[in-house]
Coordinates of C-alpha atoms and ligand atoms in Angstrom, one line a residue:
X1 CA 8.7 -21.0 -11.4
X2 CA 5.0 -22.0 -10.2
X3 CA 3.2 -19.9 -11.4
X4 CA 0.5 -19.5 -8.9
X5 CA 3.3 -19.1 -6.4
X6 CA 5.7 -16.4 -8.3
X7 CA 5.8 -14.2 -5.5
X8 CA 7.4 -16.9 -3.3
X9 CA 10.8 -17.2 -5.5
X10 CA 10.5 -13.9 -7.6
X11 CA 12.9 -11.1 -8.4
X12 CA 10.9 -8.0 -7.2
X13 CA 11.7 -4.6 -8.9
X14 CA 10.5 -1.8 -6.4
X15 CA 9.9 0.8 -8.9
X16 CA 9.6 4.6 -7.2
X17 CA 8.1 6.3 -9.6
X18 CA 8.7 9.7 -9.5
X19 CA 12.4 8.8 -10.0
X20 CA 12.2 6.3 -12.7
X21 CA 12.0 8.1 -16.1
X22 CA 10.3 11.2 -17.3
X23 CA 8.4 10.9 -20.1
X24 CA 6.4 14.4 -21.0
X25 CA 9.6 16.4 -19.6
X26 CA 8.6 18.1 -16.5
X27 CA 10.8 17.1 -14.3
X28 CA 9.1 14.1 -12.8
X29 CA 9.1 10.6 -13.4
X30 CA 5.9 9.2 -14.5
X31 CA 3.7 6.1 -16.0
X32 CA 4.6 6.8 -19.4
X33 CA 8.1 7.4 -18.6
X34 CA 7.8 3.7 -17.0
X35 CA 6.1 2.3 -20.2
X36 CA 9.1 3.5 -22.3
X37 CA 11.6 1.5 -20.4
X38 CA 9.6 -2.4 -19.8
X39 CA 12.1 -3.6 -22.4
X40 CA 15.0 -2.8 -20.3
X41 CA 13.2 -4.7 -16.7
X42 CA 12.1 -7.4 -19.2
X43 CA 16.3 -7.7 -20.2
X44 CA 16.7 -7.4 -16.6
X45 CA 14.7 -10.6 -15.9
X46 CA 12.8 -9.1 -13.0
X47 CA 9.3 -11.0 -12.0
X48 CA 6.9 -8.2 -10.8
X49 CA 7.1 -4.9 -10.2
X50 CA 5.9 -3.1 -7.2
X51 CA 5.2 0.6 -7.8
X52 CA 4.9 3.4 -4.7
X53 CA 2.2 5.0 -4.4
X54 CA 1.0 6.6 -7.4
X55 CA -2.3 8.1 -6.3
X56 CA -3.4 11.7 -6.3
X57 CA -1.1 13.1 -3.4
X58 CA 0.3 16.8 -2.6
X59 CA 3.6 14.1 -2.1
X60 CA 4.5 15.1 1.6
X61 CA 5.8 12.5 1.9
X62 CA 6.2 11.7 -1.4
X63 CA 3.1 9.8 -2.4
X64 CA 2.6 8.0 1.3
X65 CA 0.0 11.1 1.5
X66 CA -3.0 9.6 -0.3
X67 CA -5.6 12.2 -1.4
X68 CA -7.9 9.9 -3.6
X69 CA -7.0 5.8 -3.6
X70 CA -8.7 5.7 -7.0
X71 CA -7.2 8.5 -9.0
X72 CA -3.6 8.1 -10.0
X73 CA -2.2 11.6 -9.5
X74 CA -1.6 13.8 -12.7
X75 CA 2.1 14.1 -12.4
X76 CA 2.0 10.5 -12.9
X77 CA -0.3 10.2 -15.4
X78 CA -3.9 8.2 -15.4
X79 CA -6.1 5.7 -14.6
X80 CA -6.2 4.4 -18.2
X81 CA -2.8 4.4 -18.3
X82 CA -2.2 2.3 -15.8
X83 CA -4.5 -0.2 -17.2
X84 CA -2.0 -0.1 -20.1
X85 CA 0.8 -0.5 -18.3
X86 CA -0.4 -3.4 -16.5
X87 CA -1.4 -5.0 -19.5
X88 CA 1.8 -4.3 -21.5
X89 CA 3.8 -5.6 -18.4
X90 CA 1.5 -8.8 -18.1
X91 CA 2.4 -9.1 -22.0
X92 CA 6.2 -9.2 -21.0
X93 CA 5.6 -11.6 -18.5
X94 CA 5.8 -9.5 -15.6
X95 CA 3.7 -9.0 -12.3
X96 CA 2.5 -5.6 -10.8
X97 CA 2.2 -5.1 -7.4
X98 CA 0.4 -1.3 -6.3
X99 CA 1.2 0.0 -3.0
X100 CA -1.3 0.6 -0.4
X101 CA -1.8 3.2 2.0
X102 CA -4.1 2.0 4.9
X103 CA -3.0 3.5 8.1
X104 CA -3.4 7.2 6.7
X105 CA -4.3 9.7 4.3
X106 CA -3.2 12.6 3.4
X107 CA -5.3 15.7 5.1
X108 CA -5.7 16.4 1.2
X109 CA -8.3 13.3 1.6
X110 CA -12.0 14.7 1.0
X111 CA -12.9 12.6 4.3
X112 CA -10.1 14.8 6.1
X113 CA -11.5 17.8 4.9
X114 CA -15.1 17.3 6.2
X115 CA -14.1 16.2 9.5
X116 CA -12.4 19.5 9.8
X117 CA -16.0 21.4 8.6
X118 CA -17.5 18.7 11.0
X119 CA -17.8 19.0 15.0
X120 CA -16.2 17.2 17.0
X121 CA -18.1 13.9 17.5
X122 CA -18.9 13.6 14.5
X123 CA -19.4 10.9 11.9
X124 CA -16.9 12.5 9.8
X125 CA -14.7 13.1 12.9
X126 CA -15.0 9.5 13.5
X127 CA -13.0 7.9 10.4
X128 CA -9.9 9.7 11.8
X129 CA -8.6 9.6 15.1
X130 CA -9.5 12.7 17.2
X131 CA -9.6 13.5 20.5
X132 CA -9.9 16.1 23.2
X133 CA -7.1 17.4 24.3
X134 CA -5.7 17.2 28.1
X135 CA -5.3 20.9 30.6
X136 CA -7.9 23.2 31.2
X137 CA -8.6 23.7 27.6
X138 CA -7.3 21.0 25.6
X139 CA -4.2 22.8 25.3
X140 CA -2.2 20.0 26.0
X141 CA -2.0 17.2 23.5
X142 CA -3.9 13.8 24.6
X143 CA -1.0 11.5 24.9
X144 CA 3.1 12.4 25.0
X145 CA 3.1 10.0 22.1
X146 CA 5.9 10.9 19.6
X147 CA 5.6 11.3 15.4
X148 CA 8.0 9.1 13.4
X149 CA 9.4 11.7 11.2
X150 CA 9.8 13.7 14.8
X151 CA 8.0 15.9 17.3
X152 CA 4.2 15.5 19.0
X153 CA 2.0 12.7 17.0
X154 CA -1.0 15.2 17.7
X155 CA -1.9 18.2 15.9
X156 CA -4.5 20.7 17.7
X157 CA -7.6 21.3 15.3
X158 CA -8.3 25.1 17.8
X159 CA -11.3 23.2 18.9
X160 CA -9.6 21.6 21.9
X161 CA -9.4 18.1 19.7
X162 CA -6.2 17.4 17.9
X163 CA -6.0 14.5 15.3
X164 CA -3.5 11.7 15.8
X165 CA -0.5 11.8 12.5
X166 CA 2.0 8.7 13.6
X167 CA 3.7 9.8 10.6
X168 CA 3.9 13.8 9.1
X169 CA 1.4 16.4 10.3
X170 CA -0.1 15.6 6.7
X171 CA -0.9 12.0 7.4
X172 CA -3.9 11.7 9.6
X173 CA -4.3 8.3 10.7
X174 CA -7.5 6.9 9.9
X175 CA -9.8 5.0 12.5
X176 CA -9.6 1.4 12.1
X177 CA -12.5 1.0 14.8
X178 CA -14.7 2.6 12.3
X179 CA -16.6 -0.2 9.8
X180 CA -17.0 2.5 7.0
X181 CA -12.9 2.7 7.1
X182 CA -12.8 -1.1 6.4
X183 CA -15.4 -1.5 4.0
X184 CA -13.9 1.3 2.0
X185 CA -10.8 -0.8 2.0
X186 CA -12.5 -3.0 0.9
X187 CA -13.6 -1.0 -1.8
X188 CA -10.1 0.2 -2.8
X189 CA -8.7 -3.3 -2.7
X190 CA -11.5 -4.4 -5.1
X191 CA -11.2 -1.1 -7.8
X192 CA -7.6 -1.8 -8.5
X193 CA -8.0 -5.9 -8.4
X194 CA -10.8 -5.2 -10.9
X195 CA -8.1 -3.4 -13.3
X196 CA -5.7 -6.7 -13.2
X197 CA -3.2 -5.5 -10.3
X198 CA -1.1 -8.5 -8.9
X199 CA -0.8 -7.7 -5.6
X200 CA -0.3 -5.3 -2.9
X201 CA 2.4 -4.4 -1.0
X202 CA 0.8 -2.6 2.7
X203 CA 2.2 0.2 3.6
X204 CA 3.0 0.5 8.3
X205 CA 0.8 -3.1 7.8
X206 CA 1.8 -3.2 12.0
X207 CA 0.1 0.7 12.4
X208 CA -3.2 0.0 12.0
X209 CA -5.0 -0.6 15.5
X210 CA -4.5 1.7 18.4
X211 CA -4.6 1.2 21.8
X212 CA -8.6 2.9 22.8
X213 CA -7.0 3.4 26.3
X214 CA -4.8 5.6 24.8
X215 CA -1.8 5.3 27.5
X216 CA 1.4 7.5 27.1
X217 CA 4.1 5.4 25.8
X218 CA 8.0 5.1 27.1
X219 CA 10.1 5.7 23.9
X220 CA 9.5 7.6 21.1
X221 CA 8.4 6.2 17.8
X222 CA 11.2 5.4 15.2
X223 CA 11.2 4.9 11.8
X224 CA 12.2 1.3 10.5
X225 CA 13.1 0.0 13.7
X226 CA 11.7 -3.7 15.2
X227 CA 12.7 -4.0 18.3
X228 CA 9.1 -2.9 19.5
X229 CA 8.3 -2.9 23.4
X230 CA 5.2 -5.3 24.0
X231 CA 1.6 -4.0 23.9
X232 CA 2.7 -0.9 22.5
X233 CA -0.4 1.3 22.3
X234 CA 0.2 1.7 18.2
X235 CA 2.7 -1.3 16.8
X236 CA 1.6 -4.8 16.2
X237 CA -1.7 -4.8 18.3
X238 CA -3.4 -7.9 18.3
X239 CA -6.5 -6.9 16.6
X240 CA -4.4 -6.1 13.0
X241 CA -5.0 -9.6 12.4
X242 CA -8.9 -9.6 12.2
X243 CA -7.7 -6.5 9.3
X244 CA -5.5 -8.8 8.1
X245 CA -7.6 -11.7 7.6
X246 CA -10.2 -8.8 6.3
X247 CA -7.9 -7.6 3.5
X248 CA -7.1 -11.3 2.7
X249 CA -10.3 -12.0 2.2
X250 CA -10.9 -9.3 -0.4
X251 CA -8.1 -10.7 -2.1
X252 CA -9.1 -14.2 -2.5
X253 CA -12.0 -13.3 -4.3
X254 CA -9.6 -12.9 -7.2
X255 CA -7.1 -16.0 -8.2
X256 CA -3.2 -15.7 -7.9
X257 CA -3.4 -12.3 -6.1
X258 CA -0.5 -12.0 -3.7
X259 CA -0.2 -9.3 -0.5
X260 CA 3.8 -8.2 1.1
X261 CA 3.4 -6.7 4.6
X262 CA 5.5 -3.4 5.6
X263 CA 5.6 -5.1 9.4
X264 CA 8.0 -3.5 11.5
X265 CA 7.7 -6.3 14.3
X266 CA 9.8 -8.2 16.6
X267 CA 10.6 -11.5 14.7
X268 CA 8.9 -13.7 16.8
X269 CA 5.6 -11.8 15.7
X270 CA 6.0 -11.9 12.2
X271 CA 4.8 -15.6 11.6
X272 CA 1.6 -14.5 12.8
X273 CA 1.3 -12.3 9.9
X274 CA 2.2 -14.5 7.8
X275 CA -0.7 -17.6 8.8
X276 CA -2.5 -19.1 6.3
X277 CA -5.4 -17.1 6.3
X278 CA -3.4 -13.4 6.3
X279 CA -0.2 -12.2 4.4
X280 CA 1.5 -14.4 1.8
X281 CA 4.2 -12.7 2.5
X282 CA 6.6 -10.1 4.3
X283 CA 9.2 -8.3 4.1
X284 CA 12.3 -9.3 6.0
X285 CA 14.7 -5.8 6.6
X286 CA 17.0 -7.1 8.6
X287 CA 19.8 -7.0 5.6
X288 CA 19.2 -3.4 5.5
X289 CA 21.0 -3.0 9.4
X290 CA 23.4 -5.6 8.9
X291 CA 27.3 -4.5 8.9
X292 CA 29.5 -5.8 6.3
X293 CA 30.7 -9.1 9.3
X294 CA 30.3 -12.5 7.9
X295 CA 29.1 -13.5 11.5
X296 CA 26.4 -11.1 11.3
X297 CA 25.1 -11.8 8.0
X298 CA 25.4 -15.8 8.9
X299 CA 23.4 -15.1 11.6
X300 CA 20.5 -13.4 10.1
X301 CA 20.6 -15.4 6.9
X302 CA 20.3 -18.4 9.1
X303 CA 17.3 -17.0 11.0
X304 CA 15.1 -15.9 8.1
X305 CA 15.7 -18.9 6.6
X306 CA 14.8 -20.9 9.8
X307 CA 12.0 -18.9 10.8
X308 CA 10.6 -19.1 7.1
X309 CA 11.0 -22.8 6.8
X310 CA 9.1 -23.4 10.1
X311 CA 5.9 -21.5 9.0
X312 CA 6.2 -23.0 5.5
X313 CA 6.3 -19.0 4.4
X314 CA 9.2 -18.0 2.0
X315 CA 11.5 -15.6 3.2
X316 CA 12.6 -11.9 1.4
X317 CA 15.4 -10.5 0.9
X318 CA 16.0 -6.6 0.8
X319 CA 19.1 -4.7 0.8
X320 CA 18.0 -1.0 0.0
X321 CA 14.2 0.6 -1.0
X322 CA 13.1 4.1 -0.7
X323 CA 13.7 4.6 3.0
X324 CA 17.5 3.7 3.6
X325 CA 21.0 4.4 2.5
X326 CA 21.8 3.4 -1.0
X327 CA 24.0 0.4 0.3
X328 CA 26.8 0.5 -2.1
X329 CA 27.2 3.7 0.0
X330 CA 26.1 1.8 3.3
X331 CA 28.8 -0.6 2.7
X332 CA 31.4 2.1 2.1
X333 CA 31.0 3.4 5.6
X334 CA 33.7 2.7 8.2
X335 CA 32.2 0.3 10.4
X336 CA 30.1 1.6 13.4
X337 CA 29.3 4.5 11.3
X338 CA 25.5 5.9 12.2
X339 CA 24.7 5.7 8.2
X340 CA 21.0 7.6 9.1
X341 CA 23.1 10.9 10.6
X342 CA 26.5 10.9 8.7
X343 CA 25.4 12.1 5.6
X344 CA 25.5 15.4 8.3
X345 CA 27.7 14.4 11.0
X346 CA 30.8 12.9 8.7
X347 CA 33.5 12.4 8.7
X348 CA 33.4 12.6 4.9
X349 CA 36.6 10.5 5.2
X350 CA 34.8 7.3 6.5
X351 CA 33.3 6.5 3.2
X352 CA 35.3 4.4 0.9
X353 CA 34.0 4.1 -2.5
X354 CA 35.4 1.4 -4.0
X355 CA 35.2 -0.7 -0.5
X356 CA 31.3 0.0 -1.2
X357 CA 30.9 -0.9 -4.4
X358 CA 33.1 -4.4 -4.1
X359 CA 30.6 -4.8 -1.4
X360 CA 27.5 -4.3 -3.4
X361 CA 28.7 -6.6 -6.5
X362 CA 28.8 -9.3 -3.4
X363 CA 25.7 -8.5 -2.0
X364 CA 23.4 -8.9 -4.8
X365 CA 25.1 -12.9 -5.2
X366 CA 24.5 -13.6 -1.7
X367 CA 20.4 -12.0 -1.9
X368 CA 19.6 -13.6 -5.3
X369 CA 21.2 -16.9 -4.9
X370 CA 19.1 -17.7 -1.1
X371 CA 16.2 -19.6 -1.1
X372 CA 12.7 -17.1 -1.1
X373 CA 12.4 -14.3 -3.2
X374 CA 14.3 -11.1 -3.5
X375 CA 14.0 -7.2 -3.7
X376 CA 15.9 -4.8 -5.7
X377 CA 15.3 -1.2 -5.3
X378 CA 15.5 0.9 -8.9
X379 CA 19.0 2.1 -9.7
X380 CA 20.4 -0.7 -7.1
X381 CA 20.9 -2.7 -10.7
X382 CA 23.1 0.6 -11.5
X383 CA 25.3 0.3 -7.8
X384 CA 23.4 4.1 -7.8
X385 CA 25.3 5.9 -4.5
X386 CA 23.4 7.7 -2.3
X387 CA 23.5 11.1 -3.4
X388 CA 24.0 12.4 0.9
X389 CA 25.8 15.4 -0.1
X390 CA 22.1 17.0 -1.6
X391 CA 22.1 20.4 -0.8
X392 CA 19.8 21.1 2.1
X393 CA 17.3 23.8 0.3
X394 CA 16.3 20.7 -2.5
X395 CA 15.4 18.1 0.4
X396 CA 12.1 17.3 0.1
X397 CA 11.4 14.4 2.2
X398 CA 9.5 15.2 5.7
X399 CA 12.1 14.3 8.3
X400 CA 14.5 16.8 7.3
X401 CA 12.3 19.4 8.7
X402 CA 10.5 17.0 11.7
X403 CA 13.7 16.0 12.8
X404 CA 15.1 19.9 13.3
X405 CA 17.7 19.6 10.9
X406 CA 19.5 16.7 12.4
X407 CA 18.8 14.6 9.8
X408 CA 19.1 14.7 6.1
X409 CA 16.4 12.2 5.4
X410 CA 15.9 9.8 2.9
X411 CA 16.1 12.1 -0.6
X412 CA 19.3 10.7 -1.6
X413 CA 18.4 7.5 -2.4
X414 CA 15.5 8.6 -4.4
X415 CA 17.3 11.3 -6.7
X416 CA 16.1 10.7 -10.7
X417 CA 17.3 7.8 -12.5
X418 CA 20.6 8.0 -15.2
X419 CA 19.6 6.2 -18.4
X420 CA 22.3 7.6 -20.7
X421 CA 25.6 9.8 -20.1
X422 CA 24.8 12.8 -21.0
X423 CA 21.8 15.5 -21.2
X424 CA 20.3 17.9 -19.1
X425 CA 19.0 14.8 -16.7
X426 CA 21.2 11.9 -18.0
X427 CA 18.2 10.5 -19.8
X428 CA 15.5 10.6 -17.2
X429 CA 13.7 13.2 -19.1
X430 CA 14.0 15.9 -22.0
X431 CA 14.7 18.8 -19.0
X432 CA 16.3 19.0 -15.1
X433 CA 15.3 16.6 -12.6
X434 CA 12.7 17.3 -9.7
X435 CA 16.4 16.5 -7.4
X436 CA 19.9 17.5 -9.0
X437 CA 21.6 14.4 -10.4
X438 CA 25.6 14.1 -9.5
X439 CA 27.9 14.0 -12.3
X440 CA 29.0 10.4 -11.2
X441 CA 25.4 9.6 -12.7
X442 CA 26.3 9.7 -16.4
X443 CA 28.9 7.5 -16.4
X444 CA 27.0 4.8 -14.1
X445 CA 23.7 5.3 -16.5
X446 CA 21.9 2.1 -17.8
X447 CA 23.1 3.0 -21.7
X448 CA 26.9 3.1 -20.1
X449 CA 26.5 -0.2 -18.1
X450 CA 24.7 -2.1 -20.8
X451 CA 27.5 -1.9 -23.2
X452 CA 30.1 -3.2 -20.2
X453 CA 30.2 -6.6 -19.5
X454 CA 32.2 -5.8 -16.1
X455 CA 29.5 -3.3 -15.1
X456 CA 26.9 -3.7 -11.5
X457 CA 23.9 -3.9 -14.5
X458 CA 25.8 -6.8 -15.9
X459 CA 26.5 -8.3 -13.1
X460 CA 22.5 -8.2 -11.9
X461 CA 21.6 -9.3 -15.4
X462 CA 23.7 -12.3 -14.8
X463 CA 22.8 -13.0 -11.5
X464 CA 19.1 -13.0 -12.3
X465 CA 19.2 -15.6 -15.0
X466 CA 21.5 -17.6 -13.3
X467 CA 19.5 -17.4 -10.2
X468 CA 16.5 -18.7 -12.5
X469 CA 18.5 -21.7 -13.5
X470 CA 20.0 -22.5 -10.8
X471 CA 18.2 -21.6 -7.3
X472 CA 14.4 -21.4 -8.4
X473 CA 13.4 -25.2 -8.6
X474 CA 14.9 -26.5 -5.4
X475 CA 14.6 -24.1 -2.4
X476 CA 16.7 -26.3 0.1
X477 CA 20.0 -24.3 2.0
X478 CA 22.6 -26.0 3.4
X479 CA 24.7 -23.2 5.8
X480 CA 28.6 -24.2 5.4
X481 CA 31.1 -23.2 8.5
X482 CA 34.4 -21.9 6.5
X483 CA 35.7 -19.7 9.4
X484 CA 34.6 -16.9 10.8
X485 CA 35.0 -14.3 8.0
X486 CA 33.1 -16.2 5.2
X487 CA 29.8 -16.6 4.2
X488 CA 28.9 -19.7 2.7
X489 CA 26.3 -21.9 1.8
X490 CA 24.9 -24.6 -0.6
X491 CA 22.0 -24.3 -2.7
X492 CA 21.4 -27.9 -4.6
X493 CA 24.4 -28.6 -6.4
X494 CA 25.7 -24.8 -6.4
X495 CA 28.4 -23.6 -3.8
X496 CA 28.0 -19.8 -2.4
X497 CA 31.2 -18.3 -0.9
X498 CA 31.7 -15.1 -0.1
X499 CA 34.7 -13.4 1.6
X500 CA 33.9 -10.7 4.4
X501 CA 37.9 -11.2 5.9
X502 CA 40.7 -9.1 5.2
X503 CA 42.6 -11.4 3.3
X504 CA 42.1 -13.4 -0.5
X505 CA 41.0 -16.8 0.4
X506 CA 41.3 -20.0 -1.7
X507 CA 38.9 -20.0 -4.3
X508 CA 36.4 -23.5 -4.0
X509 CA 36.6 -26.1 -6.6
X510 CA 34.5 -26.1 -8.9
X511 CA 33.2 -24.8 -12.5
X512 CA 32.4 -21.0 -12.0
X513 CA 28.8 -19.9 -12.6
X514 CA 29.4 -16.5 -11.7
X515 CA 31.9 -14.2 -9.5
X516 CA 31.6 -10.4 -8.4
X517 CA 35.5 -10.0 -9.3
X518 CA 37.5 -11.2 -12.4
X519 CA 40.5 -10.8 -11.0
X520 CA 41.0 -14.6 -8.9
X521 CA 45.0 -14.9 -9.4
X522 CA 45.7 -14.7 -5.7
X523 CA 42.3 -16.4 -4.6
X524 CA 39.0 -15.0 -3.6
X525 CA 39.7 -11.2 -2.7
X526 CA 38.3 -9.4 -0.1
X527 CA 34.5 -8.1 -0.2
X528 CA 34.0 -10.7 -3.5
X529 CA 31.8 -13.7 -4.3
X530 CA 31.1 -16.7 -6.0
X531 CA 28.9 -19.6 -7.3
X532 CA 30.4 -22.7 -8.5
X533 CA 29.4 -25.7 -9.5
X534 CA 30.6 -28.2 -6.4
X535 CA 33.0 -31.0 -7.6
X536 CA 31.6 -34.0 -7.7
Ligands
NOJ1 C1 6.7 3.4 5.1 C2 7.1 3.9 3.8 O1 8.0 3.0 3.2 C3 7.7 5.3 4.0 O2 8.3 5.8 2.9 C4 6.6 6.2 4.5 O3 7.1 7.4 4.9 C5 5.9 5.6 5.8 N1 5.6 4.2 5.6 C6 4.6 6.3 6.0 O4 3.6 6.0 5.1

């Protein structure tokens, strides 16, 4: 791997830290709980890690709520521990990417709380975005735009303003018209580049720049979606770039920093994120609305790959994080299943377990053997289920409440790591979990999986050092047509196939690097994959 350039082929471990491992007991997961378990992501072969947000938050929205961008929050630990932990992990070879909160802050934020005690018009009103509200009195909010997580995107402050939240009633947006808002960026950027961070990945990195006209909009905001109307009065306005180029900036003041944009924009927009002078790179989510259809996944593997290649950019691959369906789960799901309201709506009968989980062990050979680098949410390693059956009183995440009950939100994929088969929280911690574990935890904890050769953690393991081998030095893809229910490809000298039909097919010739079954008597079963060695 280049060095200078890890980021562009690199095995990305998104690490959510509140769910990772508990290391004083109380519950929540925390830096010292992370420290405690580099050996096992150093056996895992990851590159970098990228944390969530670990600042001081009252976790709304669990951690997305910043209160102070320089203070880690106390449930987490500290500041100095963090300098150890990036240190140790540098030690093990391993990157750190922090995550970075720009379009909000939490009304937690000191700044939020003096524009409250300040009039309106302000200096301290500015940073944020108020405004007077519309009728007689300002009873009426000042646009009919909608919040992501649900309901009006403006809260009233009884002053006849209201503040603009695109996100939770907690997240006040900030005003990125205002110079002191970027130059404190600025700031931030340069406090945690000064303690030997990596990188950053940039949280709604589309969010930033409003409309000033302030229009009413059409459709309602949605989270994770990128089929975005043009000139939208909030996504993907042309002046992000001048932030863009800003943050960027910042960054190259420091050597072999890297930044990953959360862009939620129509694909022909992305490139311009990703220009020279802006983002090295950004996240592509289309795996994480794909259905289990080899025609599909073709399709968008071919267009990543495409659009990457033409902007000289390297493309990502994601197939769960801390906002979607656990996709062993996802996968599991009859097809045309809604996987963001079933978890609610059912049928409990659409979700086949084992169908998922075949599906998985496939998935993670087709996202670390293509070219660019590759994503792997915590406890994906484990083929970790969502938990969707949570009981309603523990959800903690905003949108159960936003959306009015209609939808469960995204707690289940976040629900406290198993590291061993037994104990009060399977290993996360010496006592319960901040979110109940299911019993199918103990037996897929990391201790379990470790000692099986046959297990999803085996499998990763495996695929990440073969990936390093075998797909790292030459980035070149060859698409192959085998019919319409295969996926297959060439990477150098190494065959991909993968079998989305409903019947075995033959298996290639060739050595075998590495298959997601070991059962190959009657060919290459449904739902499997492999890598061979093409004959010569
Ligand atoms: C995207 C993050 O991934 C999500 O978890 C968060 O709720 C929103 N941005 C708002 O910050």
């Amino acid at each position: 791997m280049n060095q200078a350039e890890w980021w562009k082929t690199g095995v990305v471990y998104q690490v959510y830290v509140r769910s990772f491992a508990d290391g004083n007991g109380d519950g929540t997961g925390d830096i010292a709980g992370l420290r405690s378990r580099l050996p096992y992501l150093k056996a895992l072969g990851v590159d970098a890690l990228w944390m969530n947000p670990w600042y001081d938050s009252p976790l709304r929205d669990g951690g997305y709520d910043v209160a102070d961008y320089r203070k880690i929050d106390e449930r987490f630990g500290t500041t100095a521990e963090v300098e150890e932990l990036i240190t140790e992990a540098h030690s093990l070879g391993m990157k750190l990417i922090a995550d970075l909160v720009p379009n909000h802050t939490s009304t937690d934020h000191a700044w939020f709380q003096e524009a409250l005690a300040s009039p309106p018009g302000s200096p301290a009103r500015d940073r944020y975005v108020f405004k007077e509200g519309k009728g007689e009195s300002g009873e009426l909010p000042p646009t009919n735009w909608t919040a992501v997580f649900g309901g009006p995107a403006w809260e009233p402050v009884g002053d006849g303003t209201w503040y603009l939240h695109i996100f939770d009633v907690s997240q006040p947006d900030l005003n990125w018209e205002n110079e002191e808002v970027r130059a404190e960026f600025d700031s931030v950027f340069r406090f945690w580049l000064d303690r030997g961070i990596d990188g950053f990945r940039i949280d709604v990195a589309h969010g930033m720049v409003k409309d000033q006209a302030f229009p009413d909009v059409e459709r309602a905001a949605v989270l994770l979606e990128s089929d975005l109307a043009e000139d939208h009065p909030f996504w993907d306005r042309e002046g992000i770039h001048e932030i863009n180029r800003r943050f960027r900036s910042v960054l190259d003041e420091y050597d072999g920093r890297m930044m990953v944009a959360e862009a939620w924009v129509a694909p022909d927009r992305l490139p311009l994120y990703l220009r020279p002078d802006e983002y090295h790179q950004s996240f592509n989510f289309d795996l994480l609305g794909t259905e289990w259809n080899a025609g599909e996944f073709n399709s968008v593997i071919a267009t990543a790959v495409e659009a990457a290649e033409k902007i000289g950019a390297s493309s990502t691959w994601v197939l769960s994080n801390h906002d979607v369906m656990r996709h062993p789960t996802r996968y599991g799901l009859d097809a045309g299943i809604n996987w963001r309201t079933w978890p609610l709506d059912g049928p409990t009968d659409a979700l086949d377990v084992a169908r998922g989980n075949r599906r998985a062990r496939a998935a993670c050979m087709i996202t670390m053997s293509l070219p660019g680098s590759t994503y792997v949410y915590q406890g994906e390693e484990l083929g970790l289920p969502e938990v969707w059956d949570l009981p309603v009183e523990v959800l903690d995440d905003p949108t159960w409440v936003r959306s009015d009950k209609q939808m469960k939100g995204r707690d289940g994929c976040r629900v406290p790591l198993p590291w061993e088969p037994d104990g009060p929280s399977f290993g996360f911690g010496s006592g319960n979990a901040w979110l109940p574990q299911p019993d199918v935890f103990g037996p897929l904890s990391a201790a379990v999986q470790t000692e099986d050769a046959a297990s999803m953690l085996s499998l990763y393991r495996a695929a990440i050092f073969a990936r390093r081998e075998h797909f790292v030095h030459d980035q070149s893809f060859a698409p192959i047509d085998m019919g319409t229910d295969v996926v297959a490809y060439t990477r150098g000298d190494v065959l991909v196939v993968v079998n989305m039909g409903e019947a075995p097919i033959e298996m290639p010739d060739g050595e075998v690097i590495l298959c997601s079954t070991d059962d190959v008597s009657a060919g290459l079963p449904i739902d499997s994959a492999v890598w061979v060695h093409r004959a010569r």
